[in-house]
Amino acid sequence: MSAEGLLPTRRARRAASAAGRGFRADIQALRALAIALVVVNHLWPGGLTGGYVGVDVFFVISGFLITSHLVAQLGRTGRIALGRFYARRIRRLLPAALLVLAATAALVAVFLPYPRWERNAVEILASAGYAENWMLAAFAVDYSALNDSASAVQHFWSLSVEEQFYLVWPLTLIAAAVLAARSPRLPLRRVLAVVVGAVGVASLLLSVLSTVQLPAQAYFFTFTRAWEFAAGAAVALSAHRIGLGRRARGLVVAIGFVAIAAAAVLYDKSTPFPGFAAVLPVVGTALVIAGGGPERAWHSAVTGSRPVQWLGGVSYSLYLWHWPLIVLAPFALATARTVVVDLGIVAVALVLAWATKRLVEDPGQRWAWWSVSVRRSVLAMLAGIAAVAVAAAALLVGHAVSAARDTAAVALDVDACTGPAALENAGCDAFAAPASTVMTAANEYFFTPPECGDLLPRLSFSGLLTTRDCDFTPNAPPTEEVWLVGDSHAQQWQGAIFDLARQRGWDVTISFYGGCPVADVAFVGFRGPWAESDRERCRTWSRGVSDAIVQDRPDRVFTSMAARADLVDDGSGRSAQEQFTDGLVSDWSAWRKAGVEVEVIADPPFNGAVRDPDCLAINRSDPLACAVERSLAQPPDPLISAADAMGPGEVGLIDFTERFCRDDLCHVAVGGVPVYFDADHLNLVYVRLLADDIARVVDEGSVRPPG
């Protein structure tokens, strides 16, 4: 979200006036349109699938307004007063932003379960330093992070991009002005136009390439968004040359509005973005600004109306407040979001936005104490950031203390009605018992014990260090050499495998690559297309792991993966289920030929794909409220079809469906123990309670545990 684009204050009006334009009610309306697109998309993403382009609208507005202001200053004085410029940005943006960050930290502590505190605290710190976009880009590299619930300040990524633009753009224009001064034959505006054009073209090319090669990260990169600000700057530099008549200008504005609306309606989460797709809303916004002006136009009856102008006026504060409310409301109300709840969020956000603008945002710009001195503005900024940092640090300390307490308290000594044991006892309330814990530190499926050493360079596949040796028999020869391989849906079973390894003296080798199957298939992506470089890396890793198993000939291999979410396409036209079945059979047959026992752990029922991932946290006392139909939660699994295709006795199939589902319903808690850790992975505690069932399959060769 662009902050300057959101702020229709007197400074914006004076900047426009300096450029000879006057206050732009049409730009105010653009703000209203953009914030409406963003809020509606965040609340009802299925209704307005491309509403996220509202952010791009704000970026263009910001580039136009800031460049208009700076160029006017250059024209009047021949210089840019950097200190005063940055101080004005501080006074304009930080009071409301720091207030929302501090309030959000307090609300997180009150309403969110403590395991969510750490991620929120880190992102609050990043947001206070306007580095949230880089934080999210870093998280996007880690596959596990993709399954985390969004923080309450995730929306600060766009404000971070905006602040970084503010930091660099005046320096860029100053450099252009110096170049023009040294070349008297080159007019200042021409030099500025060349610089702006060069920045825009270079950034757009980088955006296109990054969107293909690094799609998850490209969305947050400052460099892939710079061209959007440059588009607004180009309009600011060329607006005085536009000599179209009133009707032609009206047509240009109409085309611009249509372009923005088309992107908002036609785009969705699968659209490669920003890249080329961002050109449509960016050019549309530029056309609206270029064709508009302070005079009335054909659309003024709507765009100049009091509600639209008011919405544009509170757009910055509305953006700040709406996202924390969306994240926190279900926990505060102890209910899942409904249309009524969402409408309530809108109402509360509008009230808070109005109050923040009137009591904080506008007074903050007029406060005499810091308005008279750049130094005071900077000191006040540092003090405000320090206060937010203290609040974030308190969350981190609270998380550490709570995690240590819960980890020390967790034990696997259970009674007959705890966890899956409750399924075997008629007197137990297996699915209705209140959940004892929800997503504590003890539930972390990815926890790696001290028995697992460093990553093994000798088993580096495609340059990926993914493999560890976990020696549970340091003082004796292992009874078995065991491998556990696959994506994070194999990793989620490691707790039970490690418990068995300790009991039986196994040496366990683990190798995991998130979102990547160990199968001889034409892998395309996980839940969505991956960049070709990532696909190739996955394929190379997968083939490397499979070949290493054949060469090392361990006694036993456990394997699992999210095969139902993996995309495969060999161009044959066959179904993904058929392709996956053949690919799995190919690998498993090779392992069996090498003398390896193969144990296949079927994928558990879906969680976040069929219910709100926070459902149990909201309904701890009534887990039945989160039950969903088995037909939705447990669609056909290629792992099961491949195991059946292998023939009787060829592989051990461990299918725990009956440990999660009964009476055509699949559940989130069994015997008071949460089944899931997050939207996509199992709870470590529940997995460890299934270790005996896994042992039974290993010992007896049964196809499925009794249930």
Coordinates of C-alpha atoms in Angstrom, one line a residue, residues 83-405:
G83 CA 16.2 17.0 5.8
R84 CA 12.9 18.8 5.6
F85 CA 11.6 16.3 3.1
Y86 CA 12.3 13.3 5.3
A87 CA 11.0 15.1 8.4
R88 CA 7.7 15.8 6.6
R89 CA 7.4 12.1 5.7
I90 CA 8.0 11.2 9.4
R91 CA 5.4 13.6 10.6
R92 CA 2.9 12.5 8.1
L93 CA 3.3 8.7 8.2
L94 CA 4.7 7.6 11.5
P95 CA 2.2 8.7 14.2
A96 CA -0.7 6.6 12.8
A97 CA 1.6 3.7 11.8
L98 CA 3.3 3.4 15.1
L99 CA 0.0 3.7 17.0
V100 CA -1.4 0.8 15.0
L101 CA 1.7 -1.3 15.5
A102 CA 1.7 -0.7 19.2
A103 CA -2.0 -1.4 19.5
T104 CA -1.6 -4.6 17.4
A105 CA 1.1 -5.9 19.7
A106 CA -1.2 -5.5 22.6
L107 CA -4.1 -7.1 20.8
V108 CA -1.9 -10.0 19.7
A109 CA -0.9 -10.7 23.3
V110 CA -4.6 -10.6 24.5
F111 CA -6.3 -12.6 21.8
L112 CA -3.9 -14.8 19.8
P113 CA -2.5 -18.1 21.2
Y114 CA 1.1 -17.6 22.3
P115 CA 2.7 -19.7 19.5
R116 CA 1.6 -16.9 17.2
W117 CA 3.4 -14.2 19.2
E118 CA 6.9 -14.8 17.9
R119 CA 6.1 -14.4 14.2
N120 CA 4.0 -11.4 14.9
A121 CA 6.6 -9.8 17.1
V122 CA 9.3 -10.2 14.5
E123 CA 7.1 -8.7 11.8
I124 CA 6.1 -5.8 14.1
L125 CA 9.8 -5.0 14.5
A126 CA 10.3 -5.3 10.7
S127 CA 7.3 -3.1 10.0
A128 CA 8.5 -0.4 12.5
G129 CA 11.7 -0.3 10.6
Y130 CA 9.9 -0.4 7.2
A131 CA 11.6 -3.6 6.2
E132 CA 8.5 -5.9 6.2
N133 CA 8.6 -6.5 2.5
W134 CA 12.1 -8.0 2.7
M135 CA 11.0 -10.1 5.7
L136 CA 8.2 -11.6 3.8
A137 CA 10.4 -12.2 0.8
A138 CA 12.8 -14.1 3.1
F139 CA 9.9 -16.1 4.6
A140 CA 8.7 -17.0 1.1
V141 CA 12.0 -18.9 0.5
D142 CA 11.2 -21.2 3.4
Y143 CA 8.5 -23.6 2.4
S144 CA 7.4 -24.2 5.9
A145 CA 6.7 -20.5 6.3
L146 CA 4.2 -20.7 3.5
N147 CA 1.9 -22.7 5.8
D148 CA 2.1 -20.2 8.6
S149 CA -0.9 -18.1 9.4
A150 CA -0.5 -14.5 8.3
S151 CA 0.7 -12.1 10.9
A152 CA -1.4 -9.1 11.9
V153 CA 1.0 -6.7 10.3
Q154 CA 1.7 -8.4 7.1
H155 CA 0.1 -5.6 5.1
F156 CA 3.0 -3.3 6.1
W157 CA 5.0 -4.8 3.3
S158 CA 3.7 -2.2 0.9
L159 CA 4.3 0.7 3.3
S160 CA 7.9 -0.6 3.6
V161 CA 8.2 -0.4 -0.2
E162 CA 6.9 3.1 -0.1
E163 CA 9.3 4.3 2.6
Q164 CA 12.2 2.8 0.7
F165 CA 11.0 4.7 -2.4
Y166 CA 10.9 7.9 -0.3
L167 CA 14.5 7.3 0.9
V168 CA 16.0 6.8 -2.6
W169 CA 13.8 8.9 -5.0
P170 CA 14.9 12.4 -3.9
L171 CA 18.5 11.3 -4.2
T172 CA 17.8 10.0 -7.7
L173 CA 16.3 13.3 -8.7
I174 CA 19.1 15.3 -7.2
A175 CA 21.6 13.2 -9.2
A176 CA 19.6 14.0 -12.3
A177 CA 19.6 17.7 -11.4
V178 CA 23.4 17.7 -10.9
L179 CA 23.8 16.1 -14.4
A180 CA 21.6 18.7 -15.9
A181 CA 23.5 21.5 -14.3
R182 CA 26.8 20.2 -15.7
S183 CA 25.2 20.0 -19.2
P184 CA 23.6 23.4 -19.9
R185 CA 22.2 22.2 -23.2
L186 CA 20.1 19.5 -21.5
P187 CA 16.9 20.9 -19.9
L188 CA 16.2 19.7 -16.4
R189 CA 12.9 18.1 -17.3
R190 CA 14.5 16.2 -20.2
V191 CA 17.2 14.8 -18.0
L192 CA 14.6 13.9 -15.3
A193 CA 12.5 12.1 -18.0
V194 CA 15.5 10.1 -19.2
V195 CA 16.4 9.0 -15.6
V196 CA 12.8 8.2 -14.7
G197 CA 12.4 6.2 -18.0
A198 CA 15.6 4.3 -17.4
V199 CA 14.6 3.4 -13.8
G200 CA 11.1 2.4 -15.1
V201 CA 12.3 0.2 -17.9
A202 CA 15.0 -1.5 -15.8
S203 CA 12.6 -2.2 -13.0
L204 CA 9.9 -3.5 -15.3
L205 CA 12.3 -5.9 -16.9
L206 CA 13.5 -7.1 -13.5
S207 CA 9.8 -7.5 -12.4
V208 CA 9.0 -9.6 -15.4
L209 CA 12.1 -11.8 -15.0
S210 CA 11.7 -12.1 -11.2
T211 CA 8.0 -13.0 -11.5
V212 CA 9.0 -16.0 -13.7
Q213 CA 12.1 -17.1 -11.7
L214 CA 11.2 -16.1 -8.1
P215 CA 7.4 -15.6 -8.1
A216 CA 7.0 -15.7 -4.3
Q217 CA 9.7 -13.2 -3.7
A218 CA 9.1 -10.9 -6.6
Y219 CA 5.8 -9.8 -5.2
F220 CA 7.6 -8.1 -2.3
F221 CA 10.8 -6.9 -3.9
T222 CA 11.3 -3.1 -3.9
F223 CA 13.2 -3.3 -7.2
T224 CA 10.3 -5.1 -9.0
R225 CA 7.9 -2.3 -7.9
A226 CA 10.0 0.8 -8.6
W227 CA 8.7 1.1 -12.1
E228 CA 5.2 1.6 -10.8
F229 CA 6.3 4.7 -8.9
A230 CA 8.3 5.7 -12.1
A231 CA 5.0 5.5 -14.1
G232 CA 3.5 8.1 -11.8
A233 CA 6.6 10.2 -12.0
A234 CA 6.5 10.1 -15.8
V235 CA 3.0 11.5 -15.7
A236 CA 4.1 14.2 -13.3
L237 CA 6.9 15.2 -15.7
S238 CA 4.8 15.1 -18.9
A239 CA 1.4 16.4 -17.7
H240 CA 2.2 19.9 -18.8
R241 CA 2.6 18.6 -22.4
I242 CA -0.8 16.9 -22.5
G243 CA -2.9 19.2 -24.8
L244 CA -6.0 17.0 -25.3
G245 CA -9.5 18.5 -25.4
R246 CA -12.0 17.9 -22.7
R247 CA -13.8 15.0 -24.4
A248 CA -10.5 13.3 -25.3
R249 CA -9.3 13.6 -21.7
G250 CA -12.6 12.2 -20.5
L251 CA -12.1 9.2 -22.8
V252 CA -8.6 8.7 -21.5
V253 CA -9.9 8.7 -17.9
A254 CA -12.7 6.2 -18.8
I255 CA -10.1 3.9 -20.4
G256 CA -8.0 4.1 -17.2
F257 CA -10.9 3.3 -14.9
V258 CA -11.9 0.3 -17.1
A259 CA -8.3 -1.0 -17.0
I260 CA -8.2 -0.9 -13.2
A261 CA -11.6 -2.5 -12.9
A262 CA -10.7 -5.2 -15.5
A263 CA -7.6 -6.2 -13.5
A264 CA -9.5 -6.3 -10.3
V265 CA -12.2 -8.6 -11.7
L266 CA -10.1 -10.8 -14.1
Y267 CA -7.0 -11.4 -12.1
D268 CA -6.7 -13.9 -9.2
K269 CA -4.1 -15.5 -7.0
S270 CA -2.9 -17.6 -9.9
T271 CA -2.1 -14.6 -12.1
P272 CA 1.8 -14.2 -12.3
F273 CA 2.2 -10.9 -10.5
P274 CA 3.6 -8.2 -10.7
G275 CA 5.4 -8.9 -14.0
F276 CA 3.6 -8.0 -17.2
A277 CA 0.2 -8.4 -15.4
A278 CA 0.8 -5.3 -13.4
V279 CA 1.0 -3.2 -16.5
L280 CA -2.8 -3.1 -16.8
P281 CA -3.7 -1.5 -13.5
V282 CA -0.5 0.7 -13.5
V283 CA -1.2 2.1 -17.0
G284 CA -4.9 2.5 -16.1
T285 CA -4.0 4.6 -13.0
A286 CA -1.6 6.7 -15.0
L287 CA -4.3 7.4 -17.6
V288 CA -6.8 8.5 -15.0
I289 CA -4.2 10.9 -13.5
A290 CA -2.9 12.1 -16.9
G291 CA -6.4 12.7 -18.3
G292 CA -7.8 14.3 -15.1
G293 CA -7.4 17.6 -13.4
P294 CA -8.9 19.9 -10.8
E295 CA -11.8 20.8 -13.0
R296 CA -15.1 18.9 -13.0
A297 CA -15.5 16.0 -15.4
W298 CA -18.1 13.5 -16.5
H299 CA -17.5 11.3 -13.5
S300 CA -17.4 14.1 -10.9
A301 CA -21.0 13.4 -9.7
V302 CA -19.7 10.1 -8.3
T303 CA -15.9 10.7 -7.8
G304 CA -16.5 14.1 -6.3
S305 CA -19.3 13.0 -4.0
R306 CA -18.8 13.5 -0.2
P307 CA -18.7 9.7 0.6
V308 CA -16.1 9.0 -2.0
Q309 CA -14.0 11.9 -1.0
W310 CA -14.3 11.0 2.7
L311 CA -13.2 7.4 2.0
G312 CA -10.2 8.7 0.1
G313 CA -9.4 11.0 3.0
V314 CA -9.3 8.2 5.6
S315 CA -7.7 5.6 3.2
Y316 CA -4.3 5.6 4.9
S317 CA -5.7 4.9 8.4
L318 CA -8.2 2.5 7.0
Y319 CA -5.4 0.5 5.4
L320 CA -3.5 0.4 8.7
W321 CA -6.4 -0.9 10.7
H322 CA -8.3 -3.2 8.5
W323 CA -5.8 -6.1 8.3
P324 CA -5.2 -6.5 12.0
L325 CA -8.9 -6.6 12.6
I326 CA -9.3 -9.3 10.0
V327 CA -6.7 -11.5 11.6
L328 CA -7.7 -10.8 15.2
A329 CA -11.5 -10.7 15.0
P330 CA -12.2 -14.5 15.0
F331 CA -10.1 -14.9 18.1
A332 CA -11.6 -11.9 19.9
L333 CA -15.1 -13.1 19.1
A334 CA -14.4 -16.8 19.5
T335 CA -16.2 -17.5 16.2
A336 CA -15.3 -18.1 12.6
R337 CA -15.6 -15.2 10.2
T338 CA -19.1 -14.9 8.6
V339 CA -20.6 -12.2 6.4
V340 CA -21.9 -10.5 9.5
V341 CA -18.5 -10.6 11.2
D342 CA -16.9 -9.2 8.1
L343 CA -19.3 -6.4 7.8
G344 CA -18.6 -5.6 11.4
I345 CA -14.9 -5.5 10.7
V346 CA -15.6 -3.0 8.0
A347 CA -17.6 -0.8 10.3
V348 CA -15.1 -0.9 13.1
A349 CA -12.2 -0.3 10.7
L350 CA -14.0 2.8 9.3
V351 CA -14.6 4.2 12.8
L352 CA -11.0 3.6 13.8
A353 CA -9.8 5.1 10.5
W354 CA -11.9 8.2 11.1
A355 CA -10.7 8.6 14.7
T356 CA -7.1 8.0 13.8
K357 CA -7.1 10.6 11.1
R358 CA -8.8 13.2 13.2
L359 CA -7.0 12.6 16.5
V360 CA -3.6 11.3 15.3
E361 CA -2.8 11.7 11.6
D362 CA -3.8 15.3 11.1
P363 CA -2.7 16.6 14.5
G364 CA 0.6 14.8 14.1
Q365 CA 1.4 17.0 11.1
R366 CA 0.5 20.2 12.9
W367 CA 2.3 19.5 16.2
A368 CA 4.5 22.5 16.7
W369 CA 7.2 20.8 18.9
W370 CA 8.5 18.6 16.1
S371 CA 7.4 20.7 13.1
V372 CA 10.1 23.4 13.8
S373 CA 13.1 21.0 13.7
V374 CA 14.3 18.2 11.6
R375 CA 16.2 16.9 14.6
R376 CA 13.2 16.7 16.8
S377 CA 11.2 14.9 14.1
V378 CA 14.0 12.3 13.8
L379 CA 14.3 11.9 17.6
A380 CA 10.5 11.5 18.0
M381 CA 10.6 8.9 15.2
L382 CA 13.3 6.9 17.1
A383 CA 11.4 7.2 20.3
G384 CA 8.3 5.9 18.7
I385 CA 10.1 3.0 17.0
A386 CA 11.8 2.2 20.4
A387 CA 8.4 2.0 22.1
V388 CA 7.1 -0.4 19.4
A389 CA 10.3 -2.4 19.8
V390 CA 9.7 -2.8 23.5
A391 CA 6.2 -4.1 22.9
A392 CA 7.5 -6.6 20.3
A393 CA 10.3 -7.7 22.7
A394 CA 7.7 -8.3 25.4
L395 CA 5.8 -10.6 23.0
L396 CA 9.1 -12.5 22.3
V397 CA 9.9 -12.9 26.0
G398 CA 6.3 -14.0 26.6
H399 CA 6.6 -16.6 23.8
A400 CA 9.9 -17.9 25.1
V401 CA 8.6 -18.3 28.7
S402 CA 5.4 -20.0 27.6
A403 CA 7.1 -22.3 25.1
A404 CA 9.6 -23.4 27.8
R405 CA 6.7 -24.0 30.2

